Short mmCIF file of C-alpha atoms and ligand atoms in Angstrom, two decimals:
data_model
loop_
_atom_site.label_atom_id
_atom_site.label_comp_id
_atom_site.label_asym_id
_atom_site.label_seq_id
_atom_site.Cartn_x
_atom_site.Cartn_y
_atom_site.Cartn_z
CA MET A 40 14.24 -7.00 -7.71
CA ARG A 41 15.84 -4.66 -5.02
CA VAL A 42 15.51 -1.34 -3.09
CA ASP A 43 17.84 1.56 -3.88
CA VAL A 44 17.99 3.52 -1.11
CA ASN A 45 19.14 6.42 -3.08
CA THR A 46 16.43 6.61 -5.42
CA GLY A 47 13.56 4.92 -2.97
CA LEU A 48 12.72 2.82 -5.82
CA LEU A 49 12.57 -0.80 -6.75
CA ALA A 50 14.94 -1.92 -9.19
CA GLY A 51 13.16 -5.05 -11.81
CA VAL A 52 9.77 -3.21 -10.83
CA LYS A 53 7.00 -1.51 -12.87
CA GLN A 54 6.74 2.06 -12.06
CA VAL A 55 3.42 4.09 -12.51
CA LEU A 56 4.11 7.71 -11.29
CA SER A 57 1.12 8.77 -9.15
CA PRO A 58 0.92 12.34 -8.84
CA TYR A 59 0.00 11.64 -5.03
CA PHE A 60 2.94 12.19 -2.84
CA ASP A 61 5.08 15.14 -0.85
CA ALA A 62 8.03 14.87 1.15
CA ARG A 63 8.83 13.38 4.20
CA PRO A 64 9.36 15.46 6.67
CA ALA A 65 12.47 16.76 7.06
CA GLY A 66 14.57 13.62 8.59
CA VAL A 67 12.35 11.06 8.58
CA THR A 68 12.93 7.47 6.99
CA PRO A 69 10.77 4.92 6.88
CA ASP A 70 10.21 3.24 10.21
CA LEU A 71 6.85 1.48 10.26
CA VAL A 72 4.78 -0.76 6.97
CA VAL A 73 1.32 -0.33 6.61
CA LEU A 74 -0.93 -3.17 4.90
CA HIS A 75 -4.09 -2.73 2.65
CA GLY A 76 -6.54 -4.44 0.61
CA ILE A 77 -8.39 -2.42 -2.29
CA SER A 78 -10.59 -3.43 -5.13
CA LEU A 79 -11.98 -1.28 -8.42
CA PRO A 80 -14.98 -1.44 -7.99
CA PRO A 81 -15.80 -3.44 -4.84
CA GLY A 82 -15.27 -6.97 -5.24
CA GLU A 83 -13.43 -6.93 -9.07
CA PHE A 84 -9.82 -7.99 -9.62
CA GLY A 85 -7.81 -7.43 -12.08
CA GLY A 86 -8.47 -4.26 -13.96
CA PRO A 87 -6.77 -0.76 -14.67
CA TRP A 88 -8.79 1.06 -12.50
CA ILE A 89 -6.50 1.25 -8.93
CA ALA A 90 -3.43 2.21 -11.03
CA ARG A 91 -5.99 4.85 -12.63
CA LEU A 92 -7.32 5.46 -8.92
CA PHE A 93 -3.84 6.65 -8.09
CA THR A 94 -2.39 8.74 -10.85
CA GLY A 95 -6.03 10.55 -11.06
CA ASN A 96 -7.51 9.25 -14.02
CA LEU A 97 -10.19 7.24 -12.80
CA PRO A 98 -13.05 8.14 -15.00
CA ALA A 99 -16.09 9.19 -13.05
CA GLY A 100 -18.61 7.83 -15.22
CA ALA A 101 -17.23 4.10 -15.82
CA HIS A 102 -18.99 2.77 -13.17
CA PRO A 103 -21.08 3.81 -10.09
CA GLU A 104 -18.61 2.68 -8.05
CA PHE A 105 -16.35 5.40 -8.97
CA ALA A 106 -17.91 8.89 -8.80
CA GLU A 107 -17.29 9.38 -5.55
CA ARG A 108 -13.75 7.78 -5.40
CA ALA A 109 -12.76 9.94 -8.94
CA GLY A 110 -11.52 12.88 -6.90
CA LEU A 111 -9.72 11.40 -4.01
CA ARG A 112 -6.35 12.36 -3.85
CA VAL A 113 -4.66 9.16 -2.94
CA SER A 114 -1.90 6.91 -3.66
CA ALA A 115 0.25 3.77 -2.37
CA HIS A 116 3.91 2.80 -2.40
CA VAL A 117 3.85 -0.50 -4.65
CA LEU A 118 0.22 -2.27 -5.59
CA VAL A 119 0.69 -6.23 -5.01
CA ARG A 120 -2.24 -7.32 -7.53
CA ARG A 121 -3.48 -10.96 -7.46
CA ASP A 122 -0.93 -12.74 -9.34
CA GLY A 123 1.82 -10.69 -7.35
CA GLU A 124 2.91 -8.33 -9.84
CA LEU A 125 4.37 -5.83 -8.32
CA VAL A 126 3.38 -1.88 -9.30
CA GLN A 127 5.26 0.97 -7.56
CA PHE A 128 3.82 4.71 -7.25
CA VAL A 129 5.66 6.25 -4.85
CA SER A 130 9.25 6.53 -3.74
CA PHE A 131 9.96 5.18 -0.56
CA GLY A 132 11.69 8.49 0.23
CA GLU A 133 8.41 10.62 -0.40
CA ARG A 134 5.37 10.33 1.19
CA ALA A 135 2.38 8.23 -0.56
CA TRP A 136 -1.01 9.31 0.98
CA HIS A 137 -2.83 6.29 1.76
CA ALA A 138 -3.51 6.08 5.20
CA GLY A 139 -5.20 9.37 6.02
CA LYS A 140 -5.99 10.04 9.67
CA SER A 141 -4.45 7.77 11.71
CA VAL A 142 -2.00 6.81 14.35
CA TRP A 143 0.09 4.00 15.83
CA GLN A 144 1.79 3.58 19.36
CA GLY A 145 1.15 7.31 19.85
CA ARG A 146 2.37 9.04 16.92
CA GLU A 147 -0.13 10.39 14.46
CA ALA A 148 -0.05 10.78 10.59
CA CYS A 149 1.78 7.68 9.68
CA ASN A 150 1.89 8.75 6.67
CA ASP A 151 5.13 10.78 7.11
CA TYR A 152 6.72 7.75 8.55
CA SER A 153 5.51 4.80 6.81
CA ILE A 154 5.21 2.65 3.46
CA GLY A 155 2.19 1.86 2.32
CA ILE A 156 1.70 -1.71 0.45
CA GLU A 157 -1.74 -2.01 -1.57
CA CYS A 158 -3.23 -5.84 -1.77
CA GLU A 159 -5.59 -5.65 -4.68
CA GLY A 160 -8.43 -7.66 -2.60
CA THR A 161 -11.31 -7.49 0.00
CA ASP A 162 -12.03 -8.50 3.39
CA GLU A 163 -13.94 -11.23 2.63
CA ILE A 164 -11.95 -12.92 -0.45
CA PRO A 165 -8.86 -14.66 0.73
CA TYR A 166 -5.35 -13.49 -0.72
CA GLU A 167 -3.36 -15.35 -3.35
CA PRO A 168 -0.25 -17.06 -2.84
CA ALA A 169 1.27 -15.24 -5.17
CA GLN A 170 0.49 -12.18 -2.87
CA TYR A 171 2.28 -13.40 0.07
CA ALA A 172 4.92 -14.84 -2.17
CA ALA A 173 5.50 -11.51 -3.51
CA LEU A 174 4.61 -9.81 -0.30
CA ASN A 175 7.15 -11.71 1.58
CA GLU A 176 10.02 -10.68 -1.58
CA LEU A 177 9.31 -6.80 -0.90
CA LEU A 178 9.17 -7.18 2.45
CA GLY A 179 12.15 -9.01 3.32
CA LEU A 180 14.23 -6.49 0.87
CA LEU A 181 12.38 -3.22 3.00
CA LEU A 182 13.27 -4.76 6.39
CA GLY A 183 16.87 -4.46 4.91
CA ALA A 184 16.84 -1.35 3.18
CA TYR A 185 15.20 0.79 6.03
CA PRO A 186 16.19 -1.89 9.59
CA ALA A 187 14.11 0.91 11.52
CA ILE A 188 11.19 -1.41 10.05
CA THR A 189 10.93 -5.01 11.90
CA ARG A 190 8.76 -7.33 11.87
CA GLU A 191 6.72 -5.62 14.66
CA ARG A 192 6.13 -2.87 12.69
CA ILE A 193 4.53 -4.05 9.78
CA VAL A 194 0.51 -3.62 10.48
CA GLY A 195 -2.68 -3.21 8.84
CA HIS A 196 -4.90 0.06 7.75
CA SER A 197 -6.88 -1.38 10.57
CA ASP A 198 -4.65 -1.02 13.07
CA VAL A 199 -3.88 2.38 12.25
CA ALA A 200 -7.18 3.86 11.66
CA PRO A 201 -9.29 1.56 14.29
CA GLY A 202 -13.49 2.51 14.11
CA ARG A 203 -12.82 4.02 10.28
CA LYS A 204 -10.73 1.56 8.18
CA THR A 205 -11.14 -2.47 8.55
CA ASP A 206 -8.53 -3.59 5.80
CA PRO A 207 -6.66 -5.41 4.60
CA GLY A 208 -9.40 -7.37 6.26
CA PRO A 209 -9.60 -10.91 8.17
CA SER A 210 -8.73 -12.51 4.63
CA PHE A 211 -5.49 -11.36 5.38
CA ASP A 212 -3.62 -14.18 6.87
CA TRP A 213 -0.74 -12.41 8.98
CA SER A 214 0.39 -15.61 9.70
CA ARG A 215 1.76 -16.21 6.19
CA LEU A 216 4.03 -13.24 6.24
CA ARG A 217 7.85 -14.96 7.34
CA ALA A 218 9.14 -13.89 10.71
ZN1 ZN B 362 -6.68 0.70 3.30
#
């Protein structure tokens, strides 16, 4: 696995193109990583639904929880599945739509300047060792490819949208991210 900074793509990783992205503001390169947690239906793992959500193909009638989510236009750069598999939806050079209304150290609109990584999980259920392993490998590559991202600039959605978002949640063990 490696990051191609020209294309913003992860070589050696499954790519599923999301329509939910646009250009970063001119001259902006990523200098923040926002980690998220997601599961669909909530609390269930392994289905196709997260990818379906990020590609605009979530069927509203397939589950009671889907109706309110089916029209959302959301994405992330990368999803880390429970078994550690990575799926890339948006080039790191483009702006994925993951953080929503957000602010970090006084700077608003974190989507403009961040890379969004979704971990399949919930606020309560511990994330898997395979997910930390995959995350650490990915973060190592991202820190190398985008030097403005430092260890201190890897944060949770709950850090940039406090009071509105809780993910990746207390179940995420930050001490397992490599220094
Ligand atoms: Zn989130």
